[in-house]
Amino acid sequence: MMAFNLKKIGLVCLMGCLLLGSAGATDVDLPVVELFGKNYYRYEVKKKETLFSLCRRFNITQDELRRANPSLSNGLKAGQILLIPFDKKAVTDGQAVTGDQPVTGNNTENDTANYTANNPPIETSDDEVTDLSIHYDAGDLPRITLLLPFEEQATTAINERFVEFYEGFLMAVDSLKSLGLSFEVQALHVGTGTQKMEALMDAGALDQTDYCLGGANPAQIALLSSWARRSRKPTILPFSSRIPEMASNNYLYQPLTSQEKMQERLAAYMSIRFAGSNYVLLKKEGVSTADDTSLSEALKALFNQRGTNYQERVPDETLDELVTSLSDTYENVIVPYDMSLNEATRFVTHLVAAASKQPGKTITLIGYPEWQAMSRRNLPLLNQLNTFVFSSFYADFQQEVVRSFQVNFNQTFGKGLLNTFPKYGMMGYDLASHFIPRMVAEKTGAQPVKGPTHLQHAYGFRPETSGSGAYNQVFFFIHYTRENRVDVTLLR
């Protein structure tokens, strides 16, 4: 693992329209980016350059450079794109500020919060400093606070995901700002433990928050759940689909639909959509029914209840025997057990090969969310098998709004989205697009404003009981058709 010096890194809101032109009043000729009303040079790092040499060249401090570029938590590399601040004016509304200060979402004089920089940093028990040097007074604007789990001892990949989440969130903030919404964003890095988060809560850093977003692990989620109940503030828990606290805390929101909930709903839907088919439910050798949480087990329970016929098989290595056992008359709906992505790739490869030897048999395959991450070479196999995949996330990368987001993200931050499923940048964008307009409407009493089009998620929140939190009830049923199309149905 690589270590990162995050003690002094402030998170900076870097959103706005790209204005490319000459750098002007400097000895360099660089494109200029205007983000939240503040100017930055867009600069590509050269070989042998260091933070020290860059700061000396542009007459800025390393803290200023780090605040403008969260990606520096992973080190400085040749070819890396940096945003170099050169506007030295004091922080006012609409300008970039440190992550421990609110960020206003509209360029009006009244949006500016009042600050007094006289609070000392808070020392935590592990001798690390939590950045809380700015004290803010109560303001009138709705405020959403992000508790981001950047961690000094985390792997590069983990930190990069949450940096991308934050950057995607800010892109939505910029879009919402252009719609005329006024609000504040406060971003605090809290690590992956609970000590920094507790220190921030005790110091009152969340007292003026209207909505809170965070919780990277069960310990943080438990702490946030307690805080949400005490403060009676809506709290969004975006990084987990299994949250026990949801059952008894109606201030919580869970955006990721749990696989168990999807499977229960999908079993009922499939029993109607594929009525009259020959169902073949696959099970893993050596796994007992009690330990099986796959879709095939959910279907088995439903079919037993309804008296629906089905086959249950342990698949052979080449799948030749499996295909031989299929019906020649009816459509064969094959439901595998939950398997790793590598295992799933081998499975569909063998199934296509086995099915090609018996072309008279009609096959429909049901797959799991991770299957969307198959390589471009293997995704066409899903079309050949008429595959349906269920998932709480789906992005159509041919859709104009998704393509535009990728281009804008690349132009703004000088990098592409990480090769992860789901895409963390799109997750941050969708959450901001959904919750910020709702927060503003609740706080101001104004008519809700429709936010930007969601890229990867669909939301429909509903509590399951009168005292529970609100679960996202919506998910995707993605059909890779034999005609090489991708058709998407929203289920809830």
Short mmCIF file of C-alpha atoms in Angstrom, two decimals:
data_model
loop_
_atom_site.label_atom_id
_atom_site.label_comp_id
_atom_site.label_asym_id
_atom_site.label_seq_id
_atom_site.Cartn_x
_atom_site.Cartn_y
_atom_site.Cartn_z
CA MET A 1 0.00 0.00 0.00
CA MET A 2 1.07 3.57 -0.62
CA ALA A 3 0.86 6.23 2.08
CA PHE A 4 -0.67 9.63 1.37
CA ASN A 5 -0.17 12.87 3.24
CA LEU A 6 -3.80 13.87 3.66
CA LYS A 7 -3.51 15.79 6.93
CA LYS A 8 -3.41 19.16 5.23
CA ILE A 9 -5.36 18.42 2.07
CA GLY A 10 -8.45 20.62 1.78
CA LEU A 11 -11.14 19.59 -0.69
CA VAL A 12 -11.82 22.32 -3.21
CA CYS A 13 -14.95 22.76 -5.27
CA LEU A 14 -13.69 23.09 -8.82
CA MET A 15 -16.77 23.42 -10.96
CA GLY A 16 -17.99 25.81 -13.60
CA CYS A 17 -17.85 26.38 -17.33
CA LEU A 18 -14.58 25.75 -19.14
CA LEU A 19 -13.25 28.94 -20.68
CA LEU A 20 -10.13 28.15 -22.68
CA GLY A 21 -7.90 30.97 -23.83
CA SER A 22 -4.53 32.59 -23.38
CA ALA A 23 -3.09 32.74 -19.89
CA GLY A 24 -2.46 36.43 -20.41
CA ALA A 25 -0.68 38.27 -17.60
CA THR A 26 2.06 35.71 -16.92
CA ASP A 27 5.24 34.53 -18.57
CA VAL A 28 3.51 31.34 -19.72
CA ASP A 29 0.92 30.69 -22.40
CA LEU A 30 -1.54 28.23 -20.87
CA PRO A 31 -5.26 27.58 -21.23
CA VAL A 32 -7.38 29.16 -18.51
CA VAL A 33 -10.21 27.35 -16.76
CA GLU A 34 -12.87 29.32 -14.89
CA LEU A 35 -14.40 27.26 -12.11
CA PHE A 36 -16.92 28.74 -9.68
CA GLY A 37 -15.79 32.21 -10.66
CA LYS A 38 -12.10 31.62 -9.95
CA ASN A 39 -9.35 31.27 -12.56
CA TYR A 40 -6.97 28.34 -12.95
CA TYR A 41 -4.30 27.44 -15.43
CA ARG A 42 -4.75 23.97 -16.93
CA TYR A 43 -1.22 22.60 -16.80
CA GLU A 44 0.32 19.30 -17.86
CA VAL A 45 3.13 18.14 -15.58
CA LYS A 46 6.50 17.67 -17.30
CA LYS A 47 9.15 15.08 -16.49
CA LYS A 48 11.31 15.86 -13.44
CA GLU A 49 8.95 18.56 -12.20
CA THR A 50 8.15 18.52 -8.48
CA LEU A 51 5.58 20.17 -6.27
CA PHE A 52 8.30 22.52 -5.05
CA SER A 53 9.33 23.58 -8.57
CA LEU A 54 5.72 24.06 -9.69
CA CYS A 55 4.84 26.16 -6.65
CA ARG A 56 7.92 28.30 -7.12
CA ARG A 57 7.15 28.79 -10.82
CA PHE A 58 3.53 29.85 -10.22
CA ASN A 59 4.16 31.63 -6.90
CA ILE A 60 1.69 29.55 -4.88
CA THR A 61 1.98 27.35 -1.80
CA GLN A 62 1.83 23.56 -1.84
CA ASP A 63 -1.34 23.73 0.24
CA GLU A 64 -3.00 25.88 -2.44
CA LEU A 65 -1.95 23.44 -5.15
CA ARG A 66 -3.15 20.41 -3.19
CA ARG A 67 -6.49 22.01 -2.40
CA ALA A 68 -7.10 22.61 -6.09
CA ASN A 69 -6.13 19.06 -7.05
CA PRO A 70 -7.40 16.21 -4.85
CA SER A 71 -5.67 13.76 -7.21
CA LEU A 72 -2.31 14.83 -5.73
CA SER A 73 -3.12 12.54 -2.81
CA ASN A 74 -1.78 9.83 -5.11
CA GLY A 75 1.46 11.68 -5.91
CA LEU A 76 2.73 13.80 -8.81
CA LYS A 77 3.27 12.14 -12.21
CA ALA A 78 4.47 13.32 -15.60
CA GLY A 79 1.52 13.90 -17.91
CA GLN A 80 -0.85 14.61 -15.02
CA ILE A 81 -3.23 17.55 -15.56
CA LEU A 82 -3.27 20.10 -12.74
CA LEU A 83 -5.40 23.15 -12.09
CA ILE A 84 -3.08 25.99 -10.99
CA PRO A 85 -4.87 28.78 -9.08
CA PHE A 86 -3.71 32.27 -9.98
CA ASP A 87 -6.57 34.47 -8.74
CA LYS A 88 -5.44 35.67 -5.30
CA LYS A 89 -8.64 37.45 -4.29
CA ALA A 90 -10.24 36.56 -0.97
CA VAL A 91 -12.81 33.80 -0.91
CA THR A 92 -16.29 35.10 -1.75
CA ASP A 93 -19.46 33.50 -2.99
CA GLY A 94 -19.07 31.45 -6.13
CA GLN A 95 -15.29 31.02 -5.74
CA ALA A 96 -13.29 27.92 -4.91
CA VAL A 97 -12.85 27.39 -1.17
CA THR A 98 -11.38 24.75 1.05
CA GLY A 99 -13.47 21.69 1.72
CA ASP A 100 -13.98 22.73 5.34
CA GLN A 101 -15.82 25.84 4.19
CA PRO A 102 -19.29 25.95 2.63
CA VAL A 103 -19.45 26.42 -1.13
CA THR A 104 -22.28 28.55 -2.36
CA GLY A 105 -24.32 27.37 -5.31
CA ASN A 106 -25.25 30.78 -6.71
CA ASN A 107 -23.41 33.99 -7.47
CA THR A 108 -25.33 36.44 -5.26
CA GLU A 109 -23.88 38.65 -2.58
CA ASN A 110 -26.36 37.36 -0.02
CA ASP A 111 -25.13 33.79 -0.47
CA THR A 112 -21.81 34.48 1.29
CA ALA A 113 -21.46 32.87 4.72
CA ASN A 114 -19.67 34.71 7.55
CA TYR A 115 -16.35 33.26 8.65
CA THR A 116 -13.93 33.84 11.50
CA ALA A 117 -10.67 31.95 11.15
CA ASN A 118 -9.94 31.74 14.85
CA ASN A 119 -10.73 28.14 15.73
CA PRO A 120 -7.65 25.99 16.36
CA PRO A 121 -7.41 22.62 14.63
CA ILE A 122 -8.81 19.70 16.60
CA GLU A 123 -6.29 17.14 17.74
CA THR A 124 -7.55 13.57 17.50
CA SER A 125 -6.38 10.75 19.74
CA ASP A 126 -4.07 9.33 17.08
CA ASP A 127 -2.17 12.65 16.93
CA GLU A 128 -3.51 13.46 13.49
CA VAL A 129 -5.10 16.82 12.78
CA THR A 130 -8.62 17.07 11.44
CA ASP A 131 -8.92 20.14 9.22
CA LEU A 132 -11.40 22.33 11.09
CA SER A 133 -9.57 25.65 11.15
CA ILE A 134 -12.52 27.59 9.75
CA HIS A 135 -15.46 28.44 11.99
CA TYR A 136 -18.69 29.27 10.20
CA ASP A 137 -21.76 31.06 11.48
CA ALA A 138 -25.32 30.03 10.75
CA GLY A 139 -26.45 30.99 7.25
CA ASP A 140 -29.79 30.96 5.50
CA LEU A 141 -28.82 28.75 2.56
CA PRO A 142 -29.61 25.03 2.47
CA ARG A 143 -26.41 23.09 3.12
CA ILE A 144 -25.38 19.56 2.19
CA THR A 145 -22.29 18.07 3.84
CA LEU A 146 -20.15 15.32 2.30
CA LEU A 147 -18.07 13.18 4.67
CA LEU A 148 -15.43 11.74 2.38
CA PRO A 149 -13.38 8.70 3.47
CA PHE A 150 -9.98 9.72 2.11
CA GLU A 151 -7.46 7.72 4.12
CA GLU A 152 -3.71 8.13 4.45
CA GLN A 153 -3.10 4.38 4.59
CA ALA A 154 -5.60 3.42 1.88
CA THR A 155 -4.56 2.02 -1.48
CA THR A 156 -4.33 4.36 -4.45
CA ALA A 157 -7.40 2.77 -6.05
CA ILE A 158 -9.64 3.31 -3.02
CA ASN A 159 -8.77 7.00 -2.68
CA GLU A 160 -9.13 7.53 -6.43
CA ARG A 161 -12.70 6.22 -6.35
CA PHE A 162 -13.79 8.69 -3.69
CA VAL A 163 -11.96 11.56 -5.41
CA GLU A 164 -13.90 10.69 -8.58
CA PHE A 165 -17.16 10.51 -6.61
CA TYR A 166 -16.51 14.01 -5.25
CA GLU A 167 -15.61 15.37 -8.68
CA GLY A 168 -18.78 13.94 -10.21
CA PHE A 169 -20.80 15.45 -7.38
CA LEU A 170 -19.29 18.85 -8.16
CA MET A 171 -20.19 18.56 -11.84
CA ALA A 172 -23.83 18.19 -10.82
CA VAL A 173 -23.42 21.15 -8.43
CA ASP A 174 -22.34 23.25 -11.41
CA SER A 175 -25.37 22.14 -13.44
CA LEU A 176 -27.72 22.90 -10.55
CA LYS A 177 -26.08 26.29 -10.07
CA SER A 178 -26.87 27.12 -13.69
CA LEU A 179 -30.54 26.40 -12.94
CA GLY A 180 -30.55 29.21 -10.38
CA LEU A 181 -30.53 27.10 -7.20
CA SER A 182 -28.85 28.64 -4.15
CA PHE A 183 -27.25 26.24 -1.68
CA GLU A 184 -24.00 25.40 0.09
CA VAL A 185 -21.76 22.36 -0.17
CA GLN A 186 -19.44 21.45 2.70
CA ALA A 187 -16.90 18.68 2.12
CA LEU A 188 -14.88 17.16 4.97
CA HIS A 189 -12.42 14.31 4.76
CA VAL A 190 -12.91 11.94 7.69
CA GLY A 191 -10.79 8.90 6.88
CA THR A 192 -12.21 5.40 7.19
CA GLY A 193 -12.48 5.32 10.97
CA THR A 194 -14.84 7.15 13.30
CA GLN A 195 -12.49 9.37 15.35
CA LYS A 196 -12.32 12.27 12.90
CA MET A 197 -16.05 12.07 12.25
CA GLU A 198 -16.81 12.13 15.98
CA ALA A 199 -14.46 15.10 16.47
CA LEU A 200 -16.23 17.04 13.73
CA MET A 201 -19.64 16.27 15.24
CA ASP A 202 -18.50 17.30 18.73
CA ALA A 203 -17.07 20.55 17.36
CA GLY A 204 -20.39 21.45 15.72
CA ALA A 205 -19.17 21.13 12.12
CA LEU A 206 -22.47 19.50 11.16
CA ASP A 207 -24.78 21.73 13.19
CA GLN A 208 -25.83 23.85 10.19
CA THR A 209 -26.17 20.89 7.84
CA ASP A 210 -29.56 20.19 6.28
CA TYR A 211 -28.58 16.97 4.46
CA CYS A 212 -25.57 14.78 5.15
CA LEU A 213 -23.93 12.21 2.87
CA GLY A 214 -21.30 9.64 3.85
CA GLY A 215 -20.59 6.38 5.62
CA ALA A 216 -17.97 4.15 3.99
CA ASN A 217 -18.19 1.16 6.35
CA PRO A 218 -20.45 -0.30 9.08
CA ALA A 219 -18.78 1.66 11.92
CA GLN A 220 -19.18 5.00 10.15
CA ILE A 221 -22.74 4.14 9.12
CA ALA A 222 -23.67 3.30 12.73
CA LEU A 223 -22.23 6.63 13.93
CA LEU A 224 -24.02 8.60 11.20
CA SER A 225 -27.27 6.79 11.91
CA SER A 226 -27.10 7.85 15.57
CA TRP A 227 -26.29 11.43 14.56
CA ALA A 228 -29.19 11.50 12.06
CA ARG A 229 -31.63 10.34 14.72
CA ARG A 230 -30.40 12.92 17.26
CA SER A 231 -30.28 15.83 14.83
CA ARG A 232 -33.31 14.75 12.79
CA LYS A 233 -31.40 15.44 9.58
CA PRO A 234 -31.82 13.39 6.38
CA THR A 235 -28.67 11.30 5.90
CA ILE A 236 -27.73 9.55 2.66
CA LEU A 237 -25.69 6.34 2.84
CA PRO A 238 -24.57 5.79 -0.77
CA PHE A 239 -21.81 3.18 -0.50
CA SER A 240 -23.60 0.11 0.88
CA SER A 241 -26.69 -1.94 0.02
CA ARG A 242 -26.78 -3.79 3.36
CA ILE A 243 -27.49 -1.37 6.18
CA PRO A 244 -29.15 -2.84 9.31
CA GLU A 245 -29.83 0.64 10.74
CA MET A 246 -32.26 1.30 7.86
CA ALA A 247 -34.90 -0.91 9.50
CA SER A 248 -35.48 1.47 12.43
CA ASN A 249 -34.29 4.96 11.44
CA ASN A 250 -36.58 7.02 9.22
CA TYR A 251 -33.95 9.73 8.66
CA LEU A 252 -31.81 7.43 6.50
CA TYR A 253 -31.76 6.98 2.72
CA GLN A 254 -30.22 3.95 0.99
CA PRO A 255 -29.65 4.68 -2.74
CA LEU A 256 -28.26 1.23 -3.66
CA THR A 257 -31.05 -1.31 -3.99
CA SER A 258 -30.05 -4.47 -2.14
CA GLN A 259 -29.53 -7.62 -4.21
CA GLU A 260 -31.97 -9.53 -2.00
CA LYS A 261 -34.74 -6.97 -2.63
CA MET A 262 -34.05 -7.01 -6.36
CA GLN A 263 -34.15 -10.79 -6.45
CA GLU A 264 -37.48 -10.99 -4.61
CA ARG A 265 -39.10 -8.55 -7.04
CA LEU A 266 -37.39 -10.11 -10.06
CA ALA A 267 -38.56 -13.61 -9.19
CA ALA A 268 -42.20 -12.46 -9.30
CA TYR A 269 -41.61 -10.53 -12.54
CA MET A 270 -39.83 -13.42 -14.27
CA SER A 271 -42.54 -15.91 -13.35
CA ILE A 272 -44.90 -13.80 -15.47
CA ARG A 273 -42.58 -12.64 -18.27
CA PHE A 274 -41.21 -16.12 -18.95
CA ALA A 275 -44.39 -18.06 -18.16
CA GLY A 276 -44.46 -21.48 -19.81
CA SER A 277 -40.68 -21.65 -20.17
CA ASN A 278 -38.43 -24.46 -19.03
CA TYR A 279 -36.66 -23.02 -15.98
CA VAL A 280 -33.20 -24.43 -15.23
CA LEU A 281 -31.88 -23.29 -11.87
CA LEU A 282 -28.18 -23.87 -11.39
CA LYS A 283 -26.62 -24.52 -8.02
CA LYS A 284 -23.00 -24.65 -6.93
CA GLU A 285 -21.73 -28.02 -5.85
CA GLY A 286 -21.17 -28.20 -2.11
CA VAL A 287 -23.27 -25.12 -1.23
CA SER A 288 -26.30 -25.82 0.95
CA THR A 289 -29.66 -24.19 0.36
CA ALA A 290 -29.32 -22.28 3.64
CA ASP A 291 -26.13 -20.59 2.37
CA ASP A 292 -27.44 -19.86 -1.14
CA THR A 293 -28.56 -16.23 -1.56
CA SER A 294 -28.58 -16.28 -5.38
CA LEU A 295 -31.47 -15.47 -7.68
CA SER A 296 -31.92 -19.17 -8.48
CA GLU A 297 -32.70 -19.84 -4.81
CA ALA A 298 -35.20 -16.95 -4.70
CA LEU A 299 -36.92 -18.37 -7.78
CA LYS A 300 -36.91 -21.86 -6.32
CA ALA A 301 -38.76 -20.64 -3.21
CA LEU A 302 -41.36 -18.85 -5.35
CA PHE A 303 -41.84 -21.77 -7.74
CA ASN A 304 -42.29 -24.20 -4.85
CA GLN A 305 -44.93 -21.90 -3.40
CA ARG A 306 -46.79 -21.64 -6.72
CA GLY A 307 -46.29 -25.19 -7.90
CA THR A 308 -44.29 -24.11 -10.97
CA ASN A 309 -42.13 -26.78 -12.62
CA TYR A 310 -38.38 -26.28 -12.86
CA GLN A 311 -35.12 -28.21 -13.16
CA GLU A 312 -32.27 -27.87 -10.69
CA ARG A 313 -28.80 -28.83 -11.83
CA VAL A 314 -25.14 -28.61 -10.92
CA PRO A 315 -23.50 -27.54 -14.22
CA ASP A 316 -20.79 -29.70 -15.78
CA GLU A 317 -17.42 -28.19 -16.69
CA THR A 318 -18.01 -27.76 -20.44
CA LEU A 319 -21.80 -27.30 -20.11
CA ASP A 320 -22.35 -29.82 -22.91
CA GLU A 321 -24.41 -32.05 -20.61
CA LEU A 322 -26.41 -29.06 -19.40
CA VAL A 323 -27.35 -28.01 -22.94
CA THR A 324 -28.18 -31.61 -23.92
CA SER A 325 -30.72 -31.75 -21.07
CA LEU A 326 -32.56 -28.63 -22.27
CA SER A 327 -36.00 -28.70 -23.88
CA ASP A 328 -36.28 -28.85 -27.67
CA THR A 329 -39.82 -27.42 -27.51
CA TYR A 330 -39.86 -24.63 -24.94
CA GLU A 331 -37.68 -21.63 -24.26
CA ASN A 332 -35.01 -22.58 -21.71
CA VAL A 333 -34.45 -19.92 -19.05
CA ILE A 334 -31.11 -20.63 -17.35
CA VAL A 335 -30.56 -18.98 -13.97
CA PRO A 336 -26.97 -19.38 -12.65
CA TYR A 337 -25.86 -19.02 -9.07
CA ASP A 338 -24.02 -15.83 -8.12
CA MET A 339 -20.44 -16.15 -9.37
CA SER A 340 -17.33 -14.00 -9.70
CA LEU A 341 -16.80 -12.01 -12.89
CA ASN A 342 -14.02 -14.32 -14.07
CA GLU A 343 -16.19 -17.34 -13.38
CA ALA A 344 -19.13 -15.73 -15.18
CA THR A 345 -16.95 -14.99 -18.22
CA ARG A 346 -15.86 -18.63 -18.42
CA PHE A 347 -19.47 -19.73 -17.95
CA VAL A 348 -20.90 -17.69 -20.85
CA THR A 349 -17.98 -18.67 -23.10
CA HIS A 350 -18.62 -22.38 -22.47
CA LEU A 351 -22.38 -21.94 -22.80
CA VAL A 352 -22.08 -20.26 -26.22
CA ALA A 353 -19.78 -23.06 -27.40
CA ALA A 354 -22.11 -25.79 -26.10
CA ALA A 355 -25.23 -24.11 -27.52
CA SER A 356 -23.64 -23.76 -30.96
CA LYS A 357 -23.51 -27.58 -31.16
CA GLN A 358 -27.30 -27.78 -30.64
CA PRO A 359 -28.77 -24.78 -32.50
CA GLY A 360 -32.33 -26.08 -32.28
CA LYS A 361 -32.57 -25.23 -28.58
CA THR A 362 -33.66 -21.76 -27.51
CA ILE A 363 -31.77 -20.29 -24.56
CA THR A 364 -32.36 -17.22 -22.41
CA LEU A 365 -29.75 -16.52 -19.72
CA ILE A 366 -30.21 -14.48 -16.53
CA GLY A 367 -27.15 -12.62 -15.20
CA TYR A 368 -25.97 -10.56 -12.24
CA PRO A 369 -24.95 -6.86 -11.94
CA GLU A 370 -21.21 -7.56 -12.21
CA TRP A 371 -21.69 -9.02 -15.69
CA GLN A 372 -21.88 -5.47 -17.09
CA ALA A 373 -18.14 -5.25 -16.42
CA MET A 374 -17.27 -8.00 -18.91
CA SER A 375 -14.74 -7.01 -21.53
CA ARG A 376 -15.88 -5.67 -24.89
CA ARG A 377 -14.79 -8.94 -26.42
CA ASN A 378 -17.10 -10.96 -24.16
CA LEU A 379 -20.15 -8.68 -23.98
CA PRO A 380 -21.40 -9.86 -27.43
CA LEU A 381 -21.66 -13.36 -25.93
CA LEU A 382 -24.46 -12.01 -23.74
CA ASN A 383 -26.35 -11.01 -26.89
CA GLN A 384 -25.92 -14.48 -28.37
CA LEU A 385 -27.44 -15.97 -25.22
CA ASN A 386 -30.35 -13.48 -25.10
CA THR A 387 -29.19 -12.43 -21.63
CA PHE A 388 -31.11 -10.41 -19.03
CA VAL A 389 -29.02 -8.75 -16.28
CA PHE A 390 -30.53 -7.18 -13.16
CA SER A 391 -28.70 -4.30 -11.50
CA SER A 392 -29.16 -1.20 -9.34
CA PHE A 393 -27.03 0.75 -11.84
CA TYR A 394 -26.77 1.02 -15.62
CA ALA A 395 -25.17 3.62 -17.90
CA ASP A 396 -25.81 3.70 -21.65
CA PHE A 397 -22.48 4.92 -22.98
CA GLN A 398 -24.03 5.60 -26.39
CA GLN A 399 -26.52 8.05 -24.88
CA GLU A 400 -25.69 11.68 -25.61
CA VAL A 401 -26.01 12.87 -21.99
CA VAL A 402 -23.61 10.16 -20.81
CA ARG A 403 -21.10 10.86 -23.56
CA SER A 404 -21.25 14.59 -22.81
CA PHE A 405 -20.61 13.93 -19.14
CA GLN A 406 -17.50 11.89 -19.98
CA VAL A 407 -16.18 14.62 -22.28
CA ASN A 408 -16.85 17.38 -19.74
CA PHE A 409 -15.30 15.33 -16.94
CA ASN A 410 -12.17 14.76 -19.01
CA GLN A 411 -11.89 18.43 -20.00
CA THR A 412 -12.42 19.65 -16.45
CA PHE A 413 -10.22 17.23 -14.52
CA GLY A 414 -7.80 16.11 -17.25
CA LYS A 415 -8.58 12.40 -16.89
CA GLY A 416 -11.14 9.78 -17.81
CA LEU A 417 -13.46 7.92 -15.47
CA LEU A 418 -11.96 4.96 -13.62
CA ASN A 419 -12.60 1.49 -15.01
CA THR A 420 -15.05 0.54 -12.25
CA PHE A 421 -18.67 -0.59 -12.18
CA PRO A 422 -20.54 1.38 -11.07
CA LYS A 423 -18.77 4.58 -12.11
CA TYR A 424 -18.12 6.61 -8.98
CA GLY A 425 -18.16 9.93 -10.82
CA MET A 426 -21.62 9.19 -12.20
CA MET A 427 -22.79 8.03 -8.78
CA GLY A 428 -21.78 11.37 -7.25
CA TYR A 429 -23.40 13.26 -10.12
CA ASP A 430 -26.70 11.39 -9.82
CA LEU A 431 -26.91 11.75 -6.04
CA ALA A 432 -26.33 15.50 -6.18
CA SER A 433 -28.82 15.87 -9.04
CA HIS A 434 -31.50 14.04 -7.04
CA PHE A 435 -31.03 15.24 -3.47
CA ILE A 436 -29.92 18.87 -3.76
CA PRO A 437 -33.10 20.12 -5.51
CA ARG A 438 -35.14 18.23 -2.91
CA MET A 439 -33.12 19.76 -0.06
CA VAL A 440 -33.53 23.29 -1.48
CA ALA A 441 -37.29 22.84 -1.91
CA GLU A 442 -37.70 21.55 1.64
CA LYS A 443 -35.61 24.32 3.20
CA THR A 444 -37.02 27.24 1.18
CA GLY A 445 -40.56 26.08 0.50
CA ALA A 446 -40.02 26.78 -3.19
CA GLN A 447 -41.39 24.63 -5.98
CA PRO A 448 -39.02 21.70 -6.61
CA VAL A 449 -36.70 22.18 -9.60
CA LYS A 450 -36.04 19.22 -11.86
CA GLY A 451 -32.33 18.45 -11.70
CA PRO A 452 -30.06 17.18 -14.49
CA THR A 453 -30.84 13.86 -16.15
CA HIS A 454 -29.47 10.92 -14.19
CA LEU A 455 -26.61 9.07 -15.84
CA GLN A 456 -26.37 5.71 -14.10
CA HIS A 457 -29.02 5.41 -11.38
CA ALA A 458 -32.79 5.66 -11.09
CA TYR A 459 -34.34 6.59 -7.76
CA GLY A 460 -37.64 5.87 -6.11
CA PHE A 461 -37.39 5.98 -2.32
CA ARG A 462 -39.97 4.42 -0.03
CA PRO A 463 -39.88 3.17 3.56
CA GLU A 464 -40.78 -0.48 4.04
CA THR A 465 -42.42 0.16 7.42
CA SER A 466 -43.65 3.28 9.21
CA GLY A 467 -40.42 3.56 11.20
CA SER A 468 -37.85 2.51 8.63
CA GLY A 469 -35.55 4.54 6.44
CA ALA A 470 -36.30 5.09 2.76
CA TYR A 471 -34.97 2.39 0.47
CA ASN A 472 -34.44 2.91 -3.23
CA GLN A 473 -37.01 0.59 -4.81
CA VAL A 474 -35.96 1.05 -8.46
CA PHE A 475 -33.57 -1.15 -10.42
CA PHE A 476 -32.75 -2.09 -14.00
CA PHE A 477 -33.52 -5.24 -16.00
CA ILE A 478 -31.08 -5.04 -18.91
CA HIS A 479 -31.74 -7.17 -22.00
CA TYR A 480 -28.85 -8.00 -24.35
CA THR A 481 -30.99 -9.06 -27.30
CA ARG A 482 -30.20 -11.55 -30.06
CA GLU A 483 -30.47 -8.60 -32.47
CA ASN A 484 -27.44 -6.99 -30.76
CA ARG A 485 -29.49 -4.30 -29.04
CA VAL A 486 -29.57 -3.42 -25.37
CA ASP A 487 -33.10 -2.82 -24.06
CA VAL A 488 -33.63 -1.58 -20.51
CA THR A 489 -36.71 -1.98 -18.29
CA LEU A 490 -37.09 -0.21 -14.94
CA LEU A 491 -38.56 -2.38 -12.21
CA ARG A 492 -39.61 -1.39 -8.70
#
